[in-house]
Coordinates of C-alpha atoms in Angstrom, one line a residue:
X25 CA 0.0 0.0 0.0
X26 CA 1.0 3.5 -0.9
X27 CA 0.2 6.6 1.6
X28 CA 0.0 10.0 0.5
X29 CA -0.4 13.3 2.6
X30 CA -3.7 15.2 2.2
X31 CA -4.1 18.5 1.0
X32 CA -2.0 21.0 3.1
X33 CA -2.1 18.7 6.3
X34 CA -0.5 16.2 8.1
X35 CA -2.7 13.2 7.6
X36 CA -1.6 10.3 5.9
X37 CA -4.1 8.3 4.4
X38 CA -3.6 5.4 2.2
X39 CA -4.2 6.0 -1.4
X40 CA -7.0 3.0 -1.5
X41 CA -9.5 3.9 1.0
X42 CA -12.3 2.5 1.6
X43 CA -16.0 3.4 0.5
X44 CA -18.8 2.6 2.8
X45 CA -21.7 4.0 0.9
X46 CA -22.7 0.5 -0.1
X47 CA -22.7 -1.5 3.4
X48 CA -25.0 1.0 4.3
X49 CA -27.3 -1.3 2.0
X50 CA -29.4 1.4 1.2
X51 CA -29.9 2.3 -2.8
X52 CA -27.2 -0.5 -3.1
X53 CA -29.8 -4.1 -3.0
X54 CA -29.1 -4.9 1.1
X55 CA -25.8 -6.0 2.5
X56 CA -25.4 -8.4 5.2
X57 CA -23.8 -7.0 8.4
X58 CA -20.9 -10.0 8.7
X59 CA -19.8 -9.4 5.4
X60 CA -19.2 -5.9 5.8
X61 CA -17.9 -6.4 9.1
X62 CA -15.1 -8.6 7.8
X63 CA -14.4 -6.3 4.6
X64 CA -13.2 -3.3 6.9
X65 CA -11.1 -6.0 8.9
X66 CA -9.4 -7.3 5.3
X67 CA -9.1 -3.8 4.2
X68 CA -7.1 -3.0 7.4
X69 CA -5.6 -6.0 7.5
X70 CA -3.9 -5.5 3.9
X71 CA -2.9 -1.4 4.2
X72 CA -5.9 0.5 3.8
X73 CA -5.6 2.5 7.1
X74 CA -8.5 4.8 6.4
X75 CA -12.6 4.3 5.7
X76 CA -14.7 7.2 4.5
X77 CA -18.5 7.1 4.9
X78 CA -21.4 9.3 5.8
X79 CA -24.2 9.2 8.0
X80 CA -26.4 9.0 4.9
X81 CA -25.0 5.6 3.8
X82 CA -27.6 3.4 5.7
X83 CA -29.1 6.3 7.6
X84 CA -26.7 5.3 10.0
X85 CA -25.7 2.0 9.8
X86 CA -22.5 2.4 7.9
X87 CA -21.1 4.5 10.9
X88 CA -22.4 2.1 13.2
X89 CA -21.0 -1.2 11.7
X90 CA -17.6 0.9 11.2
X91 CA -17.6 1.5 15.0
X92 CA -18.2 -1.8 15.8
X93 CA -15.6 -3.5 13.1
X94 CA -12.6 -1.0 15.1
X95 CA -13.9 -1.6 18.0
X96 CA -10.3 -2.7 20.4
X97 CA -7.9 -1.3 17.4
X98 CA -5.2 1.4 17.5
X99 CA -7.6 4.2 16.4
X100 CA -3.9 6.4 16.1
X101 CA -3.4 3.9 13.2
X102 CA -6.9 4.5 11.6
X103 CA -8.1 7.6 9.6
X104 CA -11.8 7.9 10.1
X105 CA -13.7 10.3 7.2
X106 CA -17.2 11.2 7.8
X107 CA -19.7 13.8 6.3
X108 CA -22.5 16.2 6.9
X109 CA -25.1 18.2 5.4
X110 CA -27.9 15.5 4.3
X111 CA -30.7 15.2 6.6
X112 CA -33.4 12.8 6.3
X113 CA -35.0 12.5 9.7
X114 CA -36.5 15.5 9.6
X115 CA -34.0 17.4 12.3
X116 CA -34.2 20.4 9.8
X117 CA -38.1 21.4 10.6
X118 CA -38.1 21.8 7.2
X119 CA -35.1 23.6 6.6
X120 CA -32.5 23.7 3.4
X121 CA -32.7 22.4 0.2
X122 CA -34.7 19.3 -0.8
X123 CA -32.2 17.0 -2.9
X124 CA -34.7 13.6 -3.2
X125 CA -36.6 10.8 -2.0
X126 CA -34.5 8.6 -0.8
X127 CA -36.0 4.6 -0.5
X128 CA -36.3 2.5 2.4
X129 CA -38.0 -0.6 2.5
X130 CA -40.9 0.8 0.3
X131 CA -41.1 4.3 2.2
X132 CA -40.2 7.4 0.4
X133 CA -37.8 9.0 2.7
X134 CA -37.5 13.1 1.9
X135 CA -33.6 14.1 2.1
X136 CA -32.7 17.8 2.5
X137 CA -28.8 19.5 1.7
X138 CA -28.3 21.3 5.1
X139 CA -25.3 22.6 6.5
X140 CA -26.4 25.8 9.0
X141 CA -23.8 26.1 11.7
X142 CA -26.2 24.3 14.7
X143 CA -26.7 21.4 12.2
X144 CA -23.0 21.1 11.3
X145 CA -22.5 20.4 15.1
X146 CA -25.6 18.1 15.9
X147 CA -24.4 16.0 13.3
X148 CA -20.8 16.0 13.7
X149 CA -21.7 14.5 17.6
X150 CA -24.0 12.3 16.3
X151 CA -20.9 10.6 14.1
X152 CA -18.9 10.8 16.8
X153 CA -21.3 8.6 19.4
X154 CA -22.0 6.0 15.7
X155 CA -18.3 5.5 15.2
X156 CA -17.2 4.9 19.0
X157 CA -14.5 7.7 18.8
X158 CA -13.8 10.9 20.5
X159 CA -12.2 12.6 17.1
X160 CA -13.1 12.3 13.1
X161 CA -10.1 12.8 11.2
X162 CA -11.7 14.7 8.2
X163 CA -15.3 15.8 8.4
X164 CA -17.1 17.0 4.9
X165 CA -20.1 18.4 4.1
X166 CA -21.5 15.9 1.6
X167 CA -23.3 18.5 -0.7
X168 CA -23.5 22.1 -1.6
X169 CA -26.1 23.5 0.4
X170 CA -27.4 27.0 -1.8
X171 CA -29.5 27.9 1.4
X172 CA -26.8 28.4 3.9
X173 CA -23.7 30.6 3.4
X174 CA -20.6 28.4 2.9
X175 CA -18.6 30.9 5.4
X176 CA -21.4 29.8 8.0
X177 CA -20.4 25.8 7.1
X178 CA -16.6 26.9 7.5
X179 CA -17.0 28.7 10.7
X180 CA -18.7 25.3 12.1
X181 CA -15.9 23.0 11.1
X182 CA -12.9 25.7 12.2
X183 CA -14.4 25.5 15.4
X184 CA -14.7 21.9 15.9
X185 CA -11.4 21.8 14.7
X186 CA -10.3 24.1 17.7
X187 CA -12.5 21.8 20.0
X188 CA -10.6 18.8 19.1
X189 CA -13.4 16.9 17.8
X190 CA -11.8 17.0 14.0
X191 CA -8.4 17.2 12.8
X192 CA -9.4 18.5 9.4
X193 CA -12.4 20.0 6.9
X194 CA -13.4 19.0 3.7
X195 CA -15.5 19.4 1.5
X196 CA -17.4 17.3 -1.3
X197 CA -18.8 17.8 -4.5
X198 CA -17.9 21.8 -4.8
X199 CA -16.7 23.7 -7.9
X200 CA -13.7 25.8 -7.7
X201 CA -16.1 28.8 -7.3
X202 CA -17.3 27.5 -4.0
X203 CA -13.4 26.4 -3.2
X204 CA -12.5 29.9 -3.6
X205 CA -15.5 31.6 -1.2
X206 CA -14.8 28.8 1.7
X207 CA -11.1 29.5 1.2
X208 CA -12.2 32.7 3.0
X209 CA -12.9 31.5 5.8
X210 CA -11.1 28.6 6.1
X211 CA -8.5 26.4 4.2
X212 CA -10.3 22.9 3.4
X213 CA -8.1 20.4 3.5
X214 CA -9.5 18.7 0.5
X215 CA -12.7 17.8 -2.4
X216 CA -15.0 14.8 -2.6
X217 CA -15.7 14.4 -6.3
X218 CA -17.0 12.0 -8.3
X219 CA -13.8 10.8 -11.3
X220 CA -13.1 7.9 -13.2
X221 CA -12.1 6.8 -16.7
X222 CA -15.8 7.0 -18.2
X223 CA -16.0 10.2 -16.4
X224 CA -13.2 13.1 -16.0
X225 CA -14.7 17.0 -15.9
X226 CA -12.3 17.6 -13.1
X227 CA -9.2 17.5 -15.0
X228 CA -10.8 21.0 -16.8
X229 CA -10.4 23.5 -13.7
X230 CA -10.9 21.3 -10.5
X231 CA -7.5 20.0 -10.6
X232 CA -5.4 22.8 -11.7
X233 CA -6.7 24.3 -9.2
X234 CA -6.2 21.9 -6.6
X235 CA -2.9 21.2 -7.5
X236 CA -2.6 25.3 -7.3
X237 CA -3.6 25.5 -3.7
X238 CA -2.9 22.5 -2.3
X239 CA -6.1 21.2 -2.1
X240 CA -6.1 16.9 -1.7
X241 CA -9.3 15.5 -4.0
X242 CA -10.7 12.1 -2.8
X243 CA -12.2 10.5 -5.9
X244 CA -15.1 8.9 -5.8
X245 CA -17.2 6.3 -8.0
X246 CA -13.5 5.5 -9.9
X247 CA -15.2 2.1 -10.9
X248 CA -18.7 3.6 -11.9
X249 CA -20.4 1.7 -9.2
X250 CA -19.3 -1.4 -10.6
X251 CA -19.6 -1.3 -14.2
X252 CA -15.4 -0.8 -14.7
X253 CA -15.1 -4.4 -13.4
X254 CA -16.5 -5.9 -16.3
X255 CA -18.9 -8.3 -14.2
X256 CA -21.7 -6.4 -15.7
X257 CA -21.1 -7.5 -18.8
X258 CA -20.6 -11.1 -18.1
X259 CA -23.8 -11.6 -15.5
X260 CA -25.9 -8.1 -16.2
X261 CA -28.6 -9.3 -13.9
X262 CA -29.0 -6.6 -10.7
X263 CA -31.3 -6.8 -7.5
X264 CA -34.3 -4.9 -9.0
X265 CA -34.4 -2.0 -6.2
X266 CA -30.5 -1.8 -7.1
X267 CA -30.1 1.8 -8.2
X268 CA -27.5 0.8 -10.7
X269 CA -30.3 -0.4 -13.1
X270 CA -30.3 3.4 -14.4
X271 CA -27.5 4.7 -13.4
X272 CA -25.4 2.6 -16.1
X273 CA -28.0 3.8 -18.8
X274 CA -26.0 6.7 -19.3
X275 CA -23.1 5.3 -20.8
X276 CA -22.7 3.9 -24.4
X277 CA -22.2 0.2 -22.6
X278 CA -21.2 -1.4 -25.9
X279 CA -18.2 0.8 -26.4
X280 CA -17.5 0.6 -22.2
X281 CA -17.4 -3.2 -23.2
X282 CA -14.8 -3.0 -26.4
X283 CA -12.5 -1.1 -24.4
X284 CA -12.6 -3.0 -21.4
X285 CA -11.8 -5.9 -23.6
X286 CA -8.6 -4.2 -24.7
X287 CA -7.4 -2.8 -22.0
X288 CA -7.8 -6.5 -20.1
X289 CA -4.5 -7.7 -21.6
X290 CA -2.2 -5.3 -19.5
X291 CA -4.4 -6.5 -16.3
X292 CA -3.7 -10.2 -17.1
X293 CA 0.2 -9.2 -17.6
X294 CA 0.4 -7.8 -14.7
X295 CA -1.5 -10.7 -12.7
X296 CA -4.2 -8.2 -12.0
X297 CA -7.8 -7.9 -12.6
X298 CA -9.8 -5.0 -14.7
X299 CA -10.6 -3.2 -11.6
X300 CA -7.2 -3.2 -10.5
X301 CA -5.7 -2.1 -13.6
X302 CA -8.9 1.1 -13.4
X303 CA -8.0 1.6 -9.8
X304 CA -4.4 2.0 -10.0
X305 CA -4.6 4.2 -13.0
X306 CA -6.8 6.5 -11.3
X307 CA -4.6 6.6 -8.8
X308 CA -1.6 7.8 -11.0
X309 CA -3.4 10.7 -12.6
X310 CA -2.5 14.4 -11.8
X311 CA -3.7 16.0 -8.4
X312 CA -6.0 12.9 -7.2
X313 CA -4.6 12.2 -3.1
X314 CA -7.0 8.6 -2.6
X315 CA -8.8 6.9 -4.3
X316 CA -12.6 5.3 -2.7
X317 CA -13.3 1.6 -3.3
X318 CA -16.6 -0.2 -1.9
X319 CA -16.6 -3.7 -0.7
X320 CA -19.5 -5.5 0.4
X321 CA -17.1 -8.9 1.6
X322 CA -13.5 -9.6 2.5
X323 CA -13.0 -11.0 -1.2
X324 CA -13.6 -7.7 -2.7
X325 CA -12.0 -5.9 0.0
X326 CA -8.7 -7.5 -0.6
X327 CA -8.8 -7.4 -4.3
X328 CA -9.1 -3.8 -4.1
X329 CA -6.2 -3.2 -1.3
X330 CA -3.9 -5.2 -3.7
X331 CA -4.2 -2.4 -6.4
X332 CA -1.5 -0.9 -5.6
X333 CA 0.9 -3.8 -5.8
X334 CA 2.3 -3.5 -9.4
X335 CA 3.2 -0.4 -11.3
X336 CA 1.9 0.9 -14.9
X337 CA 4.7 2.5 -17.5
X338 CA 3.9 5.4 -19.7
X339 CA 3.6 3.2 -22.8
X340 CA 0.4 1.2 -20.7
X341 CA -0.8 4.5 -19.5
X342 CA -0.8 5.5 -23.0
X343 CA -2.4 2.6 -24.6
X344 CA -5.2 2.8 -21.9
X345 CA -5.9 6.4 -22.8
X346 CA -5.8 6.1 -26.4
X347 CA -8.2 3.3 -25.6
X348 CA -10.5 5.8 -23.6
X349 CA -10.5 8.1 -26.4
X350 CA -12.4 6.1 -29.1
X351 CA -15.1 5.9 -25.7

């Protein structure tokens, strides 16, 4: 495993981290609790010191199965990421912006983007009791909220920062703009976006001007929820409340399919498989500190630690781009 410092602080997280959005089970078919359990054990257990989640995963759940899996460890050897900011049990009376209905075992849950300054803090404790820890190493605010001022979000995290409680602030899913009005009140250590082969808007502005400031970016969805394996393609069949079922409708899939196929032969030279190979390469591209992978079992979890075991040259780098180009 390879460890890189975020942003302009002194964490060191390693560059596969894990995602917990799907052992939440919610929008991802169920999960069952063991499973998940014994993927954040392989994952520590093979270098990936540090799990990001957010109490939206699971409404809960994810934080609270994370707090049990560390339950006894070195927490000084774990980097625990959390978020903010999307509220679904109606704590805002009503408050922010409305993002969507979220599902839940038939029930249409309402979720509001909400990040004033009192609900920056209610949540942060609330993480804090799920997770079974007296400090979160990073804390983001999941989503924009356009009803409360982003210097009123910063002000809440500087002074949890002061308190102890976090040791750094980030955000996700802003645009440089927003970088640029919360740099004025407080320097965020890094950005939670969405990047991956099928999928690189960032490299316009977003990274220049990360790498400018010394902002760390945290990529999520690098395999597309899934579909960058390839198992798609070979057993296409998903649980029918899986959210997947239209999220992979926006891509051409028979042209994701032709290039996975040519891309597989550098993955099989280097004893790897396709998600490897799209997991270390978007580790190796310009500005991007870690890199989120999901497991739901200790199979998955290990496959995806053991990315970062073999290197790629600039001739396979350039081959797999060329590749991505005729996407």
């Amino acid at each position: 495993m390879e460890y890189r410092k975020l942003g302009n602080t002194d964490l060191e997280l390693s560059v596969i981290t894990y995602g917990a959005f799907a052992i939440g089970g919610n929008m991802w078919g169920g999960n069952e609790k063991q499973d998940s359990i014994n993927s954040i054990h392989a994952s520590l257990d093979h270098g990936v010191t540090t799990i990001d989640t957010a109490p939206f995963y699971g409404f809960g759940l994810s934080e609270e199965m994370i707090g049990e899996a560390i339950k006894g460890k070195d927490r000084t050897k774990i980097q625990l990421l959390t978020k903010f900011g999307l509220v679904w049990d109606g704590s805002n009376n009503g408050k922010g912006e409305f993002f969507f209905d979220a599902e839940d075992e038939g029930r249409k849950i309402p979720v509001y983007k909400y990040a004033s300054k009192a609900n920056v803090i209610r949540e942060a404790e609330e993480s804090l009791k799920r997770l079974g820890t007296d400090y979160i190493d990073l804390l983001q605010l999941h989503w924009p909220d356009n009803t409360t001022p982003i210097s009123e979000t910063m002000e809440a995290m500087e002074m949890l920062i002061q308190q102890g409680k976090i040791r750094a602030a980030g955000v996700s899913n802003y645009s440089v703009d927003q970088l640029k009005e919360a740099s004025r009140t407080l320097k965020v250590a890094s950005n939670q976006v969405a990047y991956s082969m099928l999928n690189r808007a960032i490299e316009k502005d977003l990274v220049p001007y990360s790498l400018e400031t010394e902002t760390g970016i945290i990529v999520y969805s690098p395999m597309e929820r899934g579909l960058l394996t390839g198992k798609y393609f070979r057993d296409s069949k998903l649980k029918e409340n899986d959210h997947r079922n239209g999220y992979f409708t926006q891509f051409d899939l028979p042209k994701v399919e032709a290039f996975l196929k040519a891309i597989e032969p550098i993955a099989q030279a280097k004893g790897a498989t396709l998600s490897q190979l799209v997991l270390r390469w978007t580790a190796l591209q310009p500005g991007v500190s870690v890199v989120l992978a999901g497991a739901r079992n200790a199979e998955q979890a290990i496959v995806n630690a053991q990315a970062m075991n073999f290197q790629l040259n600039e001739e396979e780098l350039k081959l797999i781009n060329d590749e991505l180009g005729k996407i």
